[in-house]
Structures are given as structure tokens and as C-alpha cells.
mmCIF file of C-alpha atoms and ligand atoms in Angstrom:
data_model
loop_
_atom_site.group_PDB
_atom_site.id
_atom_site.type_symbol
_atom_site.label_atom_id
_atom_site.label_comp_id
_atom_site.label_asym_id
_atom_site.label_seq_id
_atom_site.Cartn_x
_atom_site.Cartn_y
_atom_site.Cartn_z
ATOM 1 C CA UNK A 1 11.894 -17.442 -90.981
ATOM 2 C CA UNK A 2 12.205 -18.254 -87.231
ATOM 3 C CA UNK A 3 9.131 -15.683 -86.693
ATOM 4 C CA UNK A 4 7.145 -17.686 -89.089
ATOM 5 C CA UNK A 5 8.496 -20.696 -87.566
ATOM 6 C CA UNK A 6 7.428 -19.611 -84.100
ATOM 7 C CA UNK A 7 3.961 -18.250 -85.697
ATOM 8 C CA UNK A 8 3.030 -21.783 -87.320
ATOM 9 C CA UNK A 9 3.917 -23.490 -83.860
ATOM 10 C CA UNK A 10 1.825 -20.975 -82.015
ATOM 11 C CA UNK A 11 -0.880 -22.150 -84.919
ATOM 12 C CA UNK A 12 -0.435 -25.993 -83.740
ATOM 13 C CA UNK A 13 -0.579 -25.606 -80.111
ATOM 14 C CA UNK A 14 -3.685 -23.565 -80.248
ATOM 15 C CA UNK A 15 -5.212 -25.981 -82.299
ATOM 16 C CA UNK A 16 -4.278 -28.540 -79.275
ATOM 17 C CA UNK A 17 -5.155 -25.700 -76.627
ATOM 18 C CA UNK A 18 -8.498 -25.182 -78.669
ATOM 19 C CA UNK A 19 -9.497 -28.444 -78.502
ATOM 20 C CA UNK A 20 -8.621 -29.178 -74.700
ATOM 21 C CA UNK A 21 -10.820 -25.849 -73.970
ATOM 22 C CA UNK A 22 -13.342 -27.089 -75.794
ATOM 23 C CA UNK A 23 -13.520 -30.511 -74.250
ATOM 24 C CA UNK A 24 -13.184 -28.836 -70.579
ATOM 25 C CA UNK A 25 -16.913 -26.993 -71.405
ATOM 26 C CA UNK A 26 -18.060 -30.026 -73.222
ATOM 27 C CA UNK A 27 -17.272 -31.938 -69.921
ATOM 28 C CA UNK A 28 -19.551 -29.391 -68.064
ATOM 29 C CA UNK A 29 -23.084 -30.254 -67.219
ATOM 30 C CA UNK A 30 -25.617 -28.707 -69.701
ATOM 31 C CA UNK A 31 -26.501 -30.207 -73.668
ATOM 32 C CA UNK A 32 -25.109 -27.749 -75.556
ATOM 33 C CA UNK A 33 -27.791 -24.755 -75.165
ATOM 34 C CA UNK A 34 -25.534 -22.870 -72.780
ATOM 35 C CA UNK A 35 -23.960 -21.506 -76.376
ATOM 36 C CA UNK A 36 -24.918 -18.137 -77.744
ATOM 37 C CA UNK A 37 -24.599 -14.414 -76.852
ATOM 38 C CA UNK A 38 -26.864 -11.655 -77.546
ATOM 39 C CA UNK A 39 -24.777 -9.479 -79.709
ATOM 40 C CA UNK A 40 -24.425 -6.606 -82.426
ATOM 41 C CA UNK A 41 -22.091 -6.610 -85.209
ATOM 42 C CA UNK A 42 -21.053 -5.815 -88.387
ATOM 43 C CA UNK A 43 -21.183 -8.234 -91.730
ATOM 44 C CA UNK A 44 -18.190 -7.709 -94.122
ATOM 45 C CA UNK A 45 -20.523 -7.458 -97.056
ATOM 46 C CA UNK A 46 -21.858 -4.482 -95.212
ATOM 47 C CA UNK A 47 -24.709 -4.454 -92.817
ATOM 48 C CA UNK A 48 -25.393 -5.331 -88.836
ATOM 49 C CA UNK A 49 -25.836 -8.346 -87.698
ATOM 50 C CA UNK A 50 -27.413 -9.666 -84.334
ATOM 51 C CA UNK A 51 -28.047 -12.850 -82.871
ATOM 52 C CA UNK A 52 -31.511 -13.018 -83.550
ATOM 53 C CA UNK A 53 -29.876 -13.501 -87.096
ATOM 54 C CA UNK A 54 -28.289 -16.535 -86.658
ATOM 55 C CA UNK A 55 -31.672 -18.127 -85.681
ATOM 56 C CA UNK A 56 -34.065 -19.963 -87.622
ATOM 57 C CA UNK A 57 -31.111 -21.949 -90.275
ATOM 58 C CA UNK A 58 -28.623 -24.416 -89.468
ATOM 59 C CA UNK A 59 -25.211 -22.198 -89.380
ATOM 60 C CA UNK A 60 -21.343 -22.708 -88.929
ATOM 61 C CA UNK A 61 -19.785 -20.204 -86.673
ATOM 62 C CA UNK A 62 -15.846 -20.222 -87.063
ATOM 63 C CA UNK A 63 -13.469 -17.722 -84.984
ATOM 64 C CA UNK A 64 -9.909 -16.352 -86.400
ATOM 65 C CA UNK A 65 -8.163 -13.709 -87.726
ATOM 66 C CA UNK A 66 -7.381 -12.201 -91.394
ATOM 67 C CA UNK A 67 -3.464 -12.159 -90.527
ATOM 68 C CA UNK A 68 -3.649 -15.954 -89.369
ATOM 69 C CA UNK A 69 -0.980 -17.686 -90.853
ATOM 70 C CA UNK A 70 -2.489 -21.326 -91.140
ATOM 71 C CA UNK A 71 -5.422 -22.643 -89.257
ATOM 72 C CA UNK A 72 -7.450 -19.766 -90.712
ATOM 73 C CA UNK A 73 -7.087 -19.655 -94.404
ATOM 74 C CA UNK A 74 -7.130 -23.806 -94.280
ATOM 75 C CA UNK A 75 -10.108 -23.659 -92.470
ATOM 76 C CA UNK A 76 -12.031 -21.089 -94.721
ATOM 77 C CA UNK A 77 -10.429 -23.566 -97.789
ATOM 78 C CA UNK A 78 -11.813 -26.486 -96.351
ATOM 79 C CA UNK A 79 -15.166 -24.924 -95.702
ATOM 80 C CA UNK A 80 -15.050 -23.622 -99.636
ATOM 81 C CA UNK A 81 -14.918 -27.468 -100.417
ATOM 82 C CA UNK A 82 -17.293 -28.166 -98.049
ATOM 83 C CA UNK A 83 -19.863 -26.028 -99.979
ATOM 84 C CA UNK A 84 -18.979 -26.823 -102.883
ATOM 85 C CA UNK A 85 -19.797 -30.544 -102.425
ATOM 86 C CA UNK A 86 -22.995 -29.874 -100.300
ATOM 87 C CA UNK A 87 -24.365 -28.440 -103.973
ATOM 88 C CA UNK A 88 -28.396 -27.065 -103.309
ATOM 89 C CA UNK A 89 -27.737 -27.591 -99.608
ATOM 90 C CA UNK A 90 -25.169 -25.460 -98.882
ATOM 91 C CA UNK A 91 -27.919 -22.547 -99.154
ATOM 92 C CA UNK A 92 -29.797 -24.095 -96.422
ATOM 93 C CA UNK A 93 -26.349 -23.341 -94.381
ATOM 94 C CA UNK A 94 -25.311 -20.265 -93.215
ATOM 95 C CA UNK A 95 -21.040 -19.696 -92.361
ATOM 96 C CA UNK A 96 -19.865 -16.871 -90.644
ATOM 97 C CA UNK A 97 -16.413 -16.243 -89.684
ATOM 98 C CA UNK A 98 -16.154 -14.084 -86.665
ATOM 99 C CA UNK A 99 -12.759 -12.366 -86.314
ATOM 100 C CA UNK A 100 -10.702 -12.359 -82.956
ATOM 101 C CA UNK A 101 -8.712 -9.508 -83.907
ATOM 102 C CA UNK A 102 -11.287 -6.795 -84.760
ATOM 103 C CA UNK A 103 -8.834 -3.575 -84.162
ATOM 104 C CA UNK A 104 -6.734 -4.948 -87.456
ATOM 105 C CA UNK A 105 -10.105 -6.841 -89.178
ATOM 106 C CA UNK A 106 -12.273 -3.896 -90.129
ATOM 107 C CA UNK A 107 -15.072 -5.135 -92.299
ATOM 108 C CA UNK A 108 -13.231 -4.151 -95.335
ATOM 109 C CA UNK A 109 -10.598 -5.793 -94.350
ATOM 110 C CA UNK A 110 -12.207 -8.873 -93.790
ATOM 111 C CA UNK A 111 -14.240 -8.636 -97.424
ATOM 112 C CA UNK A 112 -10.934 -8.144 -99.388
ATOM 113 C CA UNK A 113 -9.659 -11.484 -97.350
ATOM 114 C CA UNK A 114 -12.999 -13.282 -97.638
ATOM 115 C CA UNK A 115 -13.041 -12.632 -101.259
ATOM 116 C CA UNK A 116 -10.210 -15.021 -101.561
ATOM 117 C CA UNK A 117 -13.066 -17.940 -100.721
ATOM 118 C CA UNK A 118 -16.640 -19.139 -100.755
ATOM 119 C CA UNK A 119 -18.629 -15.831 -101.322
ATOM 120 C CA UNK A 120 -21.415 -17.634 -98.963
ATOM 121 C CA UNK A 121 -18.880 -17.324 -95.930
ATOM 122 C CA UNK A 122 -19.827 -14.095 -94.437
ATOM 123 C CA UNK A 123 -17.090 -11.849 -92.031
ATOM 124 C CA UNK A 124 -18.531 -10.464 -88.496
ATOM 125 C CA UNK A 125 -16.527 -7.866 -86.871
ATOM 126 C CA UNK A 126 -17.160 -4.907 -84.557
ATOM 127 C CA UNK A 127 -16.462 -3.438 -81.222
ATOM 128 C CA UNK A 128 -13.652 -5.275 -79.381
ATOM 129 C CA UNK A 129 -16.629 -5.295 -76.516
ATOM 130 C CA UNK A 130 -19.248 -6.765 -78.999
ATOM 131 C CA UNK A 131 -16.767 -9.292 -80.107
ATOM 132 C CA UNK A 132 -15.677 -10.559 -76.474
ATOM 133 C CA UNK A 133 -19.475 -10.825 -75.515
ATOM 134 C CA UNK A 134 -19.744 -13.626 -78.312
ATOM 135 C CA UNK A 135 -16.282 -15.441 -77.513
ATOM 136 C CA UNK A 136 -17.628 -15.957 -74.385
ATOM 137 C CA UNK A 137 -20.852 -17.212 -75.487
ATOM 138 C CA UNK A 138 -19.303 -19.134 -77.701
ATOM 139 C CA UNK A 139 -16.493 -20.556 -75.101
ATOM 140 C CA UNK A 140 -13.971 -19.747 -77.449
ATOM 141 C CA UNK A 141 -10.331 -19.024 -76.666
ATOM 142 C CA UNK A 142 -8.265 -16.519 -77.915
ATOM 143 C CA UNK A 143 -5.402 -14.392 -76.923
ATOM 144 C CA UNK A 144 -2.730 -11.887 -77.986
ATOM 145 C CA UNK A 145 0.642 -12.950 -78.488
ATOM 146 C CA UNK A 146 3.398 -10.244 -78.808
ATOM 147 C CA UNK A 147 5.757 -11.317 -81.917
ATOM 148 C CA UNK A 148 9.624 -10.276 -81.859
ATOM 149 C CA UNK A 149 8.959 -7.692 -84.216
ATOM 150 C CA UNK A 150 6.290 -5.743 -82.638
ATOM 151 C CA UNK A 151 3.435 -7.292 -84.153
ATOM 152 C CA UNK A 152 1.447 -9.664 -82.390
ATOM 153 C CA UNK A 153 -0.612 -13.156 -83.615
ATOM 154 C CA UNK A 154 -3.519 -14.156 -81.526
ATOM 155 C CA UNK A 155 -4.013 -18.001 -80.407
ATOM 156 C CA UNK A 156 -7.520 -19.209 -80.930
ATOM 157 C CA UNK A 157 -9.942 -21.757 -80.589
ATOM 158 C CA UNK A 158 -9.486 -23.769 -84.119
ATOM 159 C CA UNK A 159 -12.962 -25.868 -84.323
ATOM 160 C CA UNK A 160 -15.881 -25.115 -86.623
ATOM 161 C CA UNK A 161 -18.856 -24.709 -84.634
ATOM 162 C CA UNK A 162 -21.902 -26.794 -86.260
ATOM 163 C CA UNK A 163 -24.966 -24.871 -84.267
ATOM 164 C CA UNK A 164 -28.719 -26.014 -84.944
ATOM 165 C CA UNK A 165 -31.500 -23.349 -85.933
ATOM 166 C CA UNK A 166 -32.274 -22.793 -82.630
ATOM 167 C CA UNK A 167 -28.887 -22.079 -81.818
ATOM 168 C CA UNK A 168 -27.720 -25.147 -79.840
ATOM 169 C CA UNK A 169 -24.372 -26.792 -80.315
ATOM 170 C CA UNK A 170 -24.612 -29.903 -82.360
ATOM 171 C CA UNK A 171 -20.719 -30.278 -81.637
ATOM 172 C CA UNK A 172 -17.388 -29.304 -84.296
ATOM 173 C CA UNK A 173 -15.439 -29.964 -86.800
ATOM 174 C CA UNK A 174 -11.756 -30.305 -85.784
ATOM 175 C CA UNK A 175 -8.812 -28.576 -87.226
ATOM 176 C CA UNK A 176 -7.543 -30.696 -90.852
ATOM 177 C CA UNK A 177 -11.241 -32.856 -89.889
ATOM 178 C CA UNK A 178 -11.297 -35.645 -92.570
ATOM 179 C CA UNK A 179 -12.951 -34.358 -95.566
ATOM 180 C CA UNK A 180 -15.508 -37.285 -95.624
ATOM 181 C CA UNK A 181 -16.340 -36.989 -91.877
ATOM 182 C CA UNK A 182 -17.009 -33.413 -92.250
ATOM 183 C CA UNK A 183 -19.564 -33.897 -95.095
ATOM 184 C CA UNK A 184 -21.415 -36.464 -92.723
ATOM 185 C CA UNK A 185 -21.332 -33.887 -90.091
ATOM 186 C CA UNK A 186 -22.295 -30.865 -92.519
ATOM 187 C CA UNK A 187 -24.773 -33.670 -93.634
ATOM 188 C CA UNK A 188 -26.476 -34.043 -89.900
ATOM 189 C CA UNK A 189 -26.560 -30.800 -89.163
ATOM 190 C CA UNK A 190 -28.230 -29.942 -92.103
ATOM 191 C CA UNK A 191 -31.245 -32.888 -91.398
ATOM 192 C CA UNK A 192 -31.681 -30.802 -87.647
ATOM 193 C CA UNK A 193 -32.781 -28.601 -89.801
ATOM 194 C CA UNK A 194 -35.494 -30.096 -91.520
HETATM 195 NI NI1 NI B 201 -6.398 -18.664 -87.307
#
């Protein structure tokens, strides 16, 4: 109880920390095209995926972990909704959750957990290298934390990325975001693409 305790704190401060880190690079001069990474990876549903995939369609990028306790499987709940309401336009989106923890999230891990949700929400996952390259792009924290019992949680950056076709940053969707405001912004992003 007082790991779980501990764990779901950890949660709620990164979502705080997340957000901080995010403002600190939004703060920095540029307008948004300093996002991206070249990368290689692999899709849950099987496949590789690059970043030259990611261009051309308005997409959400989200970063987390299968074993996340809260901000994760809300987040991938919420963007379920999200779908859902969007109706014929939510195939003009593309989601991909990229995991932070890709020596537990193989990519059948990460398809038995994904199957839980929207089957349009695709899993990336790969080298630990691979993975690091698109954090960075991406300015996203995360970081191991060692639990009391050996295992360990990792603290990450709790926004959903809303990126353009051309692979700018339009901006996020915070943590719990209210469900209207979201649509408006799922909305917007989706008219960049037009
Ligand atoms: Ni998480």
C-alpha cells in the first residue's frame, strides 16, 4: 500500500515536473520546429517505424510506460474518448505511444497492454539508444526511480504532444485536460492539416 502510495505520488509530481520541463523549452527561442528526431523503431502491431513516418498527417505523440500506475492508462483512456468523439476524423489522426521503459515494454508487451484501448493508438519501442534519441527530440523527461522492492517506476513527461504534418509542435494536452478543451485542440490540430 505505501509502495503504491509512494508510486501514485511519484505519478503527480511528474505530472508537475513534466509540465515545468515543458514550459522551460517552450520559454526557449524557436516556434516549435526544434521538435523531432530522426529515429528507427519498432510498432507493437509489428513492423519498423521511422520518422519519415510520422510525416505527412497530423499525429499525437504520447511518452510512458506499460507498468505506469496512473498517468498512463488515464491518458491512453482519455485519448480512447477522444477518438471516439472525433468519429471520421479520428482517421485523419495518427497516436502513437512511445514507451520510456523499453527493456520491460517489448512490442508484445506493449500490444497485449494497448489492446486494453483504442486499436488506432499504436506502441513504439526499440533500442534503449533509439528510444533516448527521440526523448530528446521530443524534450521529454523521464527517469528511473528505484522502488523499495527492487523494482523501479520511471517519472515522465505527462503531456500529449499535438504535432502538425510537418512535424512541428502545435503545443499539448495536459495531464486530466478538460474533455471539451481537448476536442477543440484535437479539433485545431486536425484543420493544420487540411
Ligand atoms: Ni505513465
Amino acid at each position: 500500500m505505501q509502495t503504491i502510495r509512494i508510486v501514485l505520488w511519484a505519478c503527480v509530481a511528474l505530472v508537475g515536473a513534466g509540465t515545468a520541463w515543458l514550459f522551460l523549452d517552450s520559454s526557449l527561442p524557436g516556434d516549435g520546429n526544434d521538435f523531432g528526431a530522426r529515429f528507427e523503431l519498432s510498432r507493437a502491431d509489428g513492423g519498423v517505424i521511422t520518422d519519415d513516418d510520422l510525416i505527412g498527417r497530423p499525429h499525437l505523440m504520447f511518452f510512458g510506460f506499460t507498468n505506469c500506475p496512473e498517468v498512463c492508462p488515464t491518458t491512453l483512456f482519455e485519448a480512447s474518448g477522444w477518438l471516439k468523439q472525433l468519429g471520421d476524423d479520428a482517421d485523419k489522426l495518427d497516436v502513437y505511444f512511445v514507451t520510456v521503459d523499453p527493456e520491460r515494454d517489448t512490442a508484445e508487451v506493449m500490444r497485449d497492454y494497448l489492446g486494453a484501448f483504442d486499436p488506432r493508438i499504436v506502441g513504439i519501442t526499440g533500442p534503449v539508444e533509439e528510444i533516448e534519441k527521440v526523448t530528446k527530440g521530443y524534450h521529454v523527461y523521464y527517469k528511473k526511480v528505484p522502488l523499495e522492492d527492487g523494482d523501479y517506476t520511471v517519472d515522465h513527461t505527462a503531456s500529449v504532444y499535438l504535432m502538425k504534418p510537418d512535424g512541428s509542435f502545435m503545443g499539448t494536452i495536459a495531464y486530466a485536460e478538460n474533455p471539451d478543451t481537448a476536442i477543440e485542440k484535437l479539433k485545431r490540430l486536425l484543420e493544420s492539416g487540411a
